[in-house]
Tab-separated table of C-alpha atoms in Angstrom:
chain	number	residue	atom	x	y	z
A	198	MET	CA	-9.083	-23.785	9.583
A	199	ILE	CA	-12.503	-25.294	8.400
A	200	GLY	CA	-12.728	-27.072	11.802
A	201	VAL	CA	-12.133	-23.884	13.896
A	202	PHE	CA	-14.534	-22.019	11.537
A	203	VAL	CA	-17.354	-24.790	12.425
A	204	ALA	CA	-16.402	-24.810	16.101
A	205	LEU	CA	-17.037	-21.073	16.290
A	206	LEU	CA	-20.164	-21.354	14.411
A	207	LEU	CA	-21.593	-23.857	16.810
A	208	MET	CA	-20.465	-21.721	19.913
A	209	GLY	CA	-22.570	-18.707	19.056
A	210	HIS	CA	-22.952	-15.517	17.100
A	211	VAL	CA	-20.390	-13.702	19.729
A	212	TYR	CA	-17.582	-15.971	18.733
A	213	MET	CA	-18.326	-15.516	15.011
A	214	ILE	CA	-18.432	-11.627	15.481
A	215	MET	CA	-15.198	-11.866	17.357
A	216	LEU	CA	-13.705	-13.807	14.356
A	217	ALA	CA	-14.956	-11.364	11.763
A	218	MET	CA	-13.515	-8.365	13.600
A	219	LEU	CA	-10.239	-10.377	14.114
A	220	CYS	CA	-10.152	-11.023	10.360
A	221	GLN	CA	-11.014	-7.482	9.499
A	222	THR	CA	-8.169	-6.284	11.924
A	223	ILE	CA	-5.355	-8.306	10.415
A	224	VAL	CA	-6.372	-7.423	6.762
A	225	TYR	CA	-6.338	-3.903	7.754
A	226	ARG	CA	-2.941	-4.181	9.186
A	227	GLU	CA	-1.607	-5.934	6.024
A	228	VAL	CA	-3.139	-3.538	3.739
A	229	THR	CA	-2.022	-0.376	5.654
A	230	ALA	CA	1.443	-1.740	6.056
A	231	LEU	CA	2.201	-1.488	2.382
A	232	PHE	CA	1.993	2.384	2.505
A	233	SER	CA	3.810	3.952	5.316
A	234	LEU	CA	5.992	7.301	5.371
A	235	THR	CA	8.978	5.386	6.660
A	236	SER	CA	9.217	3.383	3.533
A	237	HIS	CA	9.444	6.256	1.079
A	238	ALA	CA	12.069	9.024	0.866
A	239	PRO	CA	10.933	12.318	1.831
A	240	ASP	CA	10.362	15.057	-0.807
A	241	SER	CA	13.494	16.256	-2.640
A	242	GLY	CA	14.990	19.326	-1.115
A	243	GLU	CA	12.262	19.762	1.689
A	244	ALA	CA	13.308	17.376	4.528
A	245	GLU	CA	15.533	18.875	7.169
A	246	ASN	CA	16.607	15.344	8.104
A	247	LYS	CA	16.144	12.396	5.707
A	248	ARG	CA	16.210	9.762	8.527
A	249	GLU	CA	13.696	11.623	10.579
A	250	LYS	CA	10.203	9.497	10.559
A	251	ASP	CA	6.843	10.839	11.208
A	252	PRO	CA	5.607	9.838	14.540
A	253	TRP	CA	1.898	10.046	13.488
A	254	SER	CA	1.813	7.515	10.732
A	255	LYS	CA	0.775	4.119	12.508
A	256	THR	CA	-0.871	6.041	15.230
A	257	LEU	CA	-3.392	7.739	12.890
A	258	ASN	CA	-3.852	4.471	11.080
A	259	TRP	CA	-5.132	2.686	14.165
A	260	TYR	CA	-7.001	5.767	15.592
A	261	PHE	CA	-9.318	6.066	12.660
A	262	PHE	CA	-9.632	2.182	12.479
A	263	ALA	CA	-10.826	2.392	16.166
A	264	VAL	CA	-13.093	5.509	15.490
A	265	THR	CA	-14.657	3.937	12.486
A	266	ASN	CA	-15.351	0.575	14.226
A	267	TYR	CA	-16.750	2.489	17.335
A	268	PHE	CA	-19.324	4.234	15.008
A	269	LEU	CA	-20.210	1.152	12.718
A	270	TYR	CA	-20.528	-1.203	15.609
A	271	GLY	CA	-22.253	1.339	17.921
A	272	GLU	CA	-24.790	1.626	14.976
A	273	SER	CA	-25.392	-2.145	14.957
A	274	ILE	CA	-25.746	-2.412	18.623
A	275	ILE	CA	-28.289	0.315	18.822
A	276	TYR	CA	-30.315	-1.117	15.830
A	277	TYR	CA	-30.331	-4.635	17.066
A	278	PHE	CA	-30.558	-4.285	20.676
A	279	LYS	CA	-32.918	-1.324	20.943
A	280	HIS	CA	-34.793	-3.331	23.550
A	281	VAL	CA	-32.020	-3.519	25.918
A	282	ILE	CA	-30.197	0.009	25.152
A	283	PHE	CA	-33.260	2.046	25.577
A	284	SER	CA	-34.469	0.489	28.785
A	285	ASP	CA	-31.218	0.836	30.426
A	286	GLY	CA	-30.615	4.280	31.902
A	287	GLN	CA	-26.944	3.994	31.883
A	288	LEU	CA	-26.581	3.085	28.202
A	289	LEU	CA	-29.252	5.737	27.074
A	290	PRO	CA	-26.582	8.704	26.688
A	291	PHE	CA	-24.455	6.376	24.533
A	292	ALA	CA	-27.450	5.573	22.151
A	293	THR	CA	-28.899	8.982	22.089
A	294	ASN	CA	-25.692	10.684	21.543
A	295	HIS	CA	-23.734	8.188	19.387
A	296	ARG	CA	-23.433	9.865	16.090
A	297	ILE	CA	-22.334	13.212	17.613
A	298	ILE	CA	-19.595	11.449	19.790
A	299	SER	CA	-18.246	9.451	16.718
A	300	PHE	CA	-18.241	12.614	14.647
A	301	THR	CA	-16.289	14.299	17.562
A	302	LEU	CA	-13.688	11.650	17.630
A	303	TYR	CA	-13.235	11.623	13.971
A	304	THR	CA	-12.691	15.592	13.972
A	305	ILE	CA	-10.028	14.839	16.710
A	306	GLY	CA	-8.348	12.459	14.562
A	307	PHE	CA	-8.493	15.181	11.511
A	308	VAL	CA	-7.185	18.056	13.472
A	309	GLY	CA	-4.256	15.416	14.698
A	310	PHE	CA	-3.455	14.784	11.034
A	311	VAL	CA	-3.418	18.365	9.886
A	312	MET	CA	-1.255	19.132	13.286
A	313	SER	CA	1.286	16.181	12.117
A	314	LEU	CA	1.876	17.510	8.706
A	315	ARG	CA	5.594	18.304	8.373
A	316	ARG	CA	7.645	19.556	5.472
A	317	GLY	CA	9.420	17.023	3.467
A	318	PHE	CA	6.608	14.532	4.147
A	319	LEU	CA	3.531	16.138	2.753
A	320	LYS	CA	3.091	14.316	-0.379
A	321	GLN	CA	3.386	11.078	1.565
A	322	GLN	CA	1.135	12.056	4.437
A	323	PHE	CA	-1.635	13.094	2.380
A	324	GLY	CA	-0.995	9.718	0.301
A	325	LEU	CA	-1.164	8.110	3.666
A	326	PHE	CA	-4.541	9.840	4.704
A	327	CYS	CA	-6.186	8.941	1.432
A	328	TRP	CA	-4.865	5.371	1.853
A	329	VAL	CA	-6.289	5.024	5.328
A	330	HIS	CA	-10.008	6.055	4.210
A	331	MET	CA	-9.786	3.754	1.257
A	332	SER	CA	-8.791	0.901	3.393
A	333	LEU	CA	-11.551	1.770	6.025
A	334	LEU	CA	-14.107	1.904	3.260
A	335	LEU	CA	-12.959	-1.373	1.481
A	336	ILE	CA	-12.263	-3.411	4.722
A	337	VAL	CA	-13.819	-2.013	7.858
A	338	VAL	CA	-17.197	-1.017	6.298
A	339	SER	CA	-17.425	-4.453	4.446
A	340	GLY	CA	-16.724	-6.167	7.776
A	341	HIS	CA	-19.376	-4.297	9.528
A	342	PHE	CA	-21.896	-5.407	6.940
A	343	ILE	CA	-20.581	-9.182	7.423
A	344	VAL	CA	-21.113	-8.826	11.295
A	345	ASN	CA	-24.706	-7.446	10.386
A	346	ASN	CA	-25.391	-10.565	8.322
A	347	ILE	CA	-24.399	-12.804	11.275
A	348	LEU	CA	-26.878	-10.759	13.666
A	349	GLU	CA	-29.601	-11.069	11.063
A	350	GLY	CA	-29.198	-14.794	11.303
A	351	MET	CA	-26.257	-17.023	11.020
A	352	ILE	CA	-27.296	-18.583	7.507
A	353	TRP	CA	-26.961	-15.080	6.039
A	354	PHE	CA	-23.043	-15.488	6.711
A	355	TRP	CA	-22.365	-18.961	6.770
A	356	VAL	CA	-23.931	-20.044	3.498
A	357	PRO	CA	-22.549	-17.093	1.436
A	358	ALA	CA	-19.368	-17.521	2.873
A	359	SER	CA	-19.380	-21.367	2.136
A	360	LEU	CA	-20.250	-20.537	-1.718
A	361	VAL	CA	-17.203	-18.399	-1.883
A	362	ILE	CA	-15.032	-21.248	-0.694
A	363	CYS	CA	-16.827	-23.924	-2.615
A	364	ASN	CA	-16.442	-21.904	-5.978
A	365	ASP	CA	-12.544	-21.287	-5.059
A	366	ILE	CA	-12.236	-25.029	-4.544
A	367	PHE	CA	-14.034	-26.191	-7.760
A	368	ALA	CA	-12.403	-23.721	-9.813
A	369	TYR	CA	-9.160	-25.353	-8.780
A	370	VAL	CA	-10.317	-28.813	-9.381
A	371	TRP	CA	-11.786	-27.954	-12.594
A	372	GLY	CA	-8.761	-25.808	-13.754
A	373	MET	CA	-6.286	-28.717	-12.781
A	374	THR	CA	-8.167	-31.349	-14.586
A	375	VAL	CA	-9.473	-29.779	-17.824
A	376	GLY	CA	-8.160	-26.102	-17.552
A	377	ARG	CA	-6.406	-24.920	-20.603
A	378	THR	CA	-7.558	-21.354	-21.620
A	379	PRO	CA	-6.079	-18.611	-19.434
A	380	LEU	CA	-8.931	-16.379	-17.983
A	381	ILE	CA	-7.229	-13.100	-16.900
A	382	LYS	CA	-3.685	-11.783	-17.016
A	383	LEU	CA	-3.794	-10.648	-13.489
A	384	SER	CA	-4.145	-14.311	-12.285
A	385	PRO	CA	-2.226	-16.394	-14.887
A	386	LYS	CA	-3.304	-19.764	-13.134
A	387	LYS	CA	-7.112	-19.029	-13.393
A	388	THR	CA	-8.660	-20.807	-16.415
A	389	VAL	CA	-11.906	-20.296	-18.438
A	390	GLU	CA	-12.816	-24.036	-18.010
A	391	GLY	CA	-12.154	-23.599	-14.317
A	392	PHE	CA	-14.264	-20.671	-14.067
A	393	VAL	CA	-17.136	-22.145	-16.013
A	394	GLY	CA	-17.122	-25.539	-14.199
A	395	ALA	CA	-16.980	-23.781	-10.770
A	396	PHE	CA	-19.984	-21.855	-11.918
A	397	TRP	CA	-22.305	-24.909	-12.332
A	398	SER	CA	-20.796	-26.823	-9.534
A	399	THR	CA	-21.497	-23.961	-7.135
A	400	LEU	CA	-25.107	-23.470	-8.370
A	401	LEU	CA	-25.932	-27.198	-7.603
A	402	PHE	CA	-23.925	-27.111	-4.307
A	403	SER	CA	-25.788	-23.925	-3.060
A	404	VAL	CA	-29.221	-25.439	-3.292
A	405	PHE	CA	-28.340	-28.431	-1.198
A	406	TRP	CA	-26.168	-26.723	1.464
A	407	GLY	CA	-28.652	-24.092	1.903
A	408	SER	CA	-31.563	-26.326	2.003
A	409	TYR	CA	-30.016	-28.262	4.630
A	410	PHE	CA	-29.132	-25.508	7.124
A	411	MET	CA	-32.483	-23.706	6.584
A	412	ARG	CA	-33.963	-26.518	8.847
A	413	PHE	CA	-32.363	-25.119	11.986
A	414	ASN	CA	-33.876	-22.249	13.891
A	415	TYR	CA	-30.367	-21.334	15.260
A	416	MET	CA	-29.296	-20.599	11.660
A	417	ILE	CA	-32.165	-18.802	10.416
A	418	CYS	CA	-33.215	-16.771	13.541
A	419	PRO	CA	-32.250	-13.097	14.055
A	420	VAL	CA	-30.231	-12.555	17.172
A	421	HIS	CA	-31.863	-11.525	20.233
A	422	ASP	CA	-29.509	-13.024	22.904
A	423	LEU	CA	-25.845	-13.124	22.296
A	424	GLY	CA	-25.515	-15.821	24.891
A	425	VAL	CA	-27.271	-18.421	22.396
A	426	SER	CA	-25.388	-21.305	20.943
A	427	ALA	CA	-26.179	-24.450	18.413
A	428	TRP	CA	-27.285	-26.235	21.598
A	429	SER	CA	-29.722	-23.454	22.653
A	430	ASN	CA	-33.398	-23.854	22.257
A	431	VAL	CA	-33.943	-20.954	19.657
A	432	GLN	CA	-37.377	-20.062	18.661
A	433	CYS	CA	-38.826	-17.368	16.156
A	434	THR	CA	-41.277	-17.014	13.379
A	435	PRO	CA	-39.300	-17.865	10.327
A	436	ASN	CA	-38.951	-15.519	7.555
A	437	PRO	CA	-41.545	-16.524	4.820
A	438	VAL	CA	-38.525	-17.197	2.536
A	439	PHE	CA	-37.887	-20.272	4.658
A	440	VAL	CA	-41.449	-21.627	4.568
A	441	TRP	CA	-42.041	-24.476	2.110
A	442	LYS	CA	-44.521	-24.017	-0.722
A	443	VAL	CA	-45.855	-25.967	-3.744
A	444	TRP	CA	-45.520	-25.255	-7.356
A	445	GLN	CA	-48.304	-26.434	-9.527
A	446	ILE	CA	-46.483	-28.125	-12.632
A	447	TRP	CA	-47.485	-26.996	-16.211
A	448	SER	CA	-49.787	-29.593	-17.449
A	449	PRO	CA	-47.692	-30.832	-20.542
A	450	LEU	CA	-44.595	-30.873	-18.128
A	451	ARG	CA	-46.814	-32.924	-15.754
A	452	VAL	CA	-47.808	-35.565	-18.266
A	453	PHE	CA	-44.088	-35.930	-19.345
A	454	LEU	CA	-42.715	-36.218	-15.696
A	455	SER	CA	-45.339	-38.631	-14.711
A	456	ARG	CA	-44.391	-40.868	-17.670
A	457	LEU	CA	-40.802	-40.528	-17.188
A	458	LEU	CA	-41.057	-41.388	-13.463
A	459	GLY	CA	-43.624	-43.837	-13.809
A	460	LYS	CA	-45.881	-42.145	-11.117
A	461	SER	CA	-48.165	-39.139	-10.985
A	462	VAL	CA	-46.148	-35.866	-10.501
A	463	THR	CA	-48.475	-32.762	-9.990
A	464	VAL	CA	-46.519	-30.392	-7.780
A	465	ILE	CA	-42.714	-29.594	-6.875
A	466	PRO	CA	-42.299	-28.592	-3.264
A	467	TYR	CA	-39.823	-25.483	-2.885
A	468	ALA	CA	-38.944	-22.873	-0.519
A	469	PRO	CA	-38.213	-19.145	-1.905
A	470	TYR	CA	-34.908	-19.278	-0.138
A	471	GLN	CA	-33.578	-21.917	-2.654
A	472	LEU	CA	-34.351	-19.386	-5.362
A	473	HIS	CA	-32.155	-16.783	-3.476
A	474	LEU	CA	-29.543	-19.215	-3.102
A	475	LEU	CA	-29.033	-19.538	-6.785
A	476	VAL	CA	-28.537	-15.592	-6.999
A	477	PHE	CA	-26.118	-15.867	-4.208
A	478	ALA	CA	-24.234	-18.911	-6.131
A	479	VAL	CA	-24.324	-16.648	-9.471
A	480	PHE	CA	-22.638	-13.618	-7.597
A	481	ALA	CA	-20.164	-15.944	-5.832
A	482	SER	CA	-19.258	-17.401	-9.154
A	483	LEU	CA	-19.364	-14.634	-11.433
A	484	VAL	CA	-18.564	-11.529	-9.465
A	485	ALA	CA	-16.848	-12.365	-6.037
A	486	PRO	CA	-13.815	-13.803	-7.797
A	487	PHE	CA	-13.105	-10.444	-9.081
A	488	GLY	CA	-12.376	-9.476	-5.693
A	489	GLY	CA	-9.589	-11.912	-5.830
A	490	PHE	CA	-8.329	-10.458	-9.113
A	491	PHE	CA	-8.422	-7.103	-7.688
A	492	ALA	CA	-6.134	-8.423	-4.983
A	493	SER	CA	-3.821	-9.866	-7.410
A	494	GLY	CA	-3.603	-6.530	-9.145
A	495	PHE	CA	-2.717	-5.231	-5.956
A	496	LYS	CA	0.166	-7.575	-5.176
A	497	ARG	CA	1.372	-6.906	-8.733
A	498	ALA	CA	1.538	-3.243	-8.111
A	499	PHE	CA	3.463	-3.598	-5.082
A	500	ASN	CA	5.597	-6.502	-6.325
A	501	ILE	CA	4.815	-8.791	-3.633
A	502	LYS	CA	3.592	-12.629	-3.492
A	503	ASP	CA	1.313	-12.436	-0.399
A	504	PHE	CA	0.055	-9.755	1.804
A	505	GLY	CA	1.666	-11.350	4.871
A	506	HIS	CA	2.226	-14.496	6.605
A	507	SER	CA	-0.682	-14.553	9.045
A	508	ILE	CA	-1.794	-17.970	7.973
A	509	PRO	CA	1.177	-20.409	7.525
A	510	GLY	CA	0.973	-21.825	3.994
A	511	HIS	CA	-1.562	-19.517	2.831
A	512	GLY	CA	0.008	-16.142	2.987
A	513	GLY	CA	-1.972	-13.274	4.776
A	514	MET	CA	-5.417	-12.938	5.889
A	515	THR	CA	-6.136	-10.697	2.970
A	516	ASP	CA	-5.103	-13.469	0.588
A	517	ARG	CA	-8.116	-15.438	1.956
A	518	MET	CA	-10.548	-12.805	2.529
A	519	ASP	CA	-10.112	-10.750	-0.704
A	520	CYS	CA	-13.494	-12.363	-2.117
A	521	GLN	CA	-15.620	-12.735	1.313
A	522	PHE	CA	-15.591	-8.923	1.664
A	523	LEU	CA	-17.496	-8.374	-1.551
A	524	MET	CA	-19.761	-11.382	-0.984
A	525	GLY	CA	-20.513	-10.150	2.494
A	526	VAL	CA	-21.656	-6.731	1.321
A	527	PHE	CA	-23.768	-8.126	-1.528
A	528	THR	CA	-25.416	-10.496	0.938
A	529	TYR	CA	-26.433	-7.595	3.152
A	530	VAL	CA	-27.538	-5.230	0.427
A	531	TYR	CA	-29.475	-8.059	-1.165
A	532	TYR	CA	-31.036	-9.308	2.022
A	533	SER	CA	-31.918	-5.832	3.402
A	534	SER	CA	-33.405	-5.008	-0.010
A	535	LEU	CA	-35.605	-8.004	-1.047
A	536	ILE	CA	-35.704	-10.336	1.975
A	537	ARG	CA	-35.822	-8.627	5.285
A	538	GLU	CA	-39.284	-8.115	7.050
A	539	HIS	CA	-39.827	-4.700	8.445
A	540	HIS	CA	-42.082	-4.959	11.482
A	541	VAL	CA	-42.715	-2.641	14.482
A	542	SER	CA	-40.705	-4.035	17.323
A	543	VAL	CA	-40.821	-3.279	21.149
A	544	GLY	CA	-37.376	-1.977	20.750
A	545	SER	CA	-38.378	0.482	18.047
A	546	ILE	CA	-41.360	1.819	19.991
A	547	LEU	CA	-39.165	2.135	23.095
A	548	GLN	CA	-36.494	4.177	20.991
A	549	MET	CA	-39.523	6.524	19.890
A	550	ILE	CA	-40.924	6.891	23.305
A	551	VAL	CA	-37.459	7.506	25.077
A	552	SER	CA	-36.150	10.264	22.146
A	553	GLY	CA	-39.578	11.589	21.280
A	554	LEU	CA	-41.612	12.007	24.643
A	555	SER	CA	-40.796	14.156	27.600
A	556	VAL	CA	-40.465	12.562	31.032
A	557	ASN	CA	-44.269	13.752	31.723
A	558	ASP	CA	-45.504	12.277	28.604
A	559	GLN	CA	-44.000	9.075	29.340
A	560	VAL	CA	-45.546	8.747	32.896
A	561	GLU	CA	-48.887	9.493	31.162
A	562	LEU	CA	-48.215	6.722	28.627
A	563	VAL	CA	-47.198	4.374	31.270
A	564	LYS	CA	-50.636	4.948	33.197
A	565	ASP	CA	-52.611	4.765	29.923
A	566	LEU	CA	-50.903	1.498	29.013
A	567	LYS	CA	-51.506	0.014	32.637
A	568	LYS	CA	-55.159	0.877	32.382
A	569	TYR	CA	-55.503	-0.642	29.032
A	570	MET	CA	-53.700	-3.983	30.237
A	571	GLU	CA	-56.056	-3.968	33.252
A	572	GLY	CA	-59.090	-3.675	31.014
A	573	GLN	CA	-57.846	-6.726	29.223
A	574	GLY	CA	-57.731	-8.570	32.456
A	575	ILE	CA	-54.053	-8.602	32.758
A	576	MET	CA	-52.954	-7.277	36.119
A	577	ILE	CA	-49.547	-5.369	36.161
A	578	VAL	CA	-47.772	-5.242	39.662
């Protein structure tokens, strides 16, 4: 699995997005399969035919799944590829009317659900409706944020996902070697020693792992062309968090280190990204595992060992992705709140022009812009 994961990473952003969407789809199928009308007895005294099945159950599951994906990924396409969408006349109606189209599609599903309500299945049908929406919130919306992380730069997906995997491995290693004290009743095999050992191991791993991958433009550059791969010549202005700086060592500490190492030590080079890596490592170690504990409680509630058998020897996809969804959402929120730079781009200006100016105003703008460029000595044919 790790080999396939790395191969898709090298092949490009499109393949990683397809992988994220595939995982999201399988997890959604596994979770919604736990709650279906056909697996419950109809309401007592109301059903005309106890063997009668509701034909809308799975249809509505996947209809709302498709509509939610259309809305969320449409938003991502419009945001990250404004320069393409708003310069192509054929795609312009999609961009300007995307939200009303999405709402209309959802309304059709809602009306279809109400029309499908039948005596004898009402309690189960409304339970299914709530279950589907909860699954969409926890799975599809989380998957959408993970895809956004990929589009912001492969490193914002690859490194946080690696930290969750690293923490899981070290928790197993430390738990098997020195683990004695149970951590939580929902997961009897988890130990306090494994939890603490994995925390410190993940902290150390994060700095070395993230520092290595921040050297590559392919990893740190936001996507502008979905056709690039690890072998493409990707160029961009790096985010300031990836720019190396030096820290002037406090004078007493400088003397101590110089004597300890036998040479003069006055500064320590660092990249701000390394400090952010520590935050990601802390979250991956202390919070993300609770996604796994949540999934364990879920399985206990339904008295099942695994969510499915999508991955031979590992159970279902949900069993492998339970912590990753939580980590992906945190990474996106953290990055967009504290790290992302907000600049005026060609795409954003083009969006304002297309949506805010009349055709005559657009023509006038082109003439004025052409006159300005010619004044700068740039001839436009």
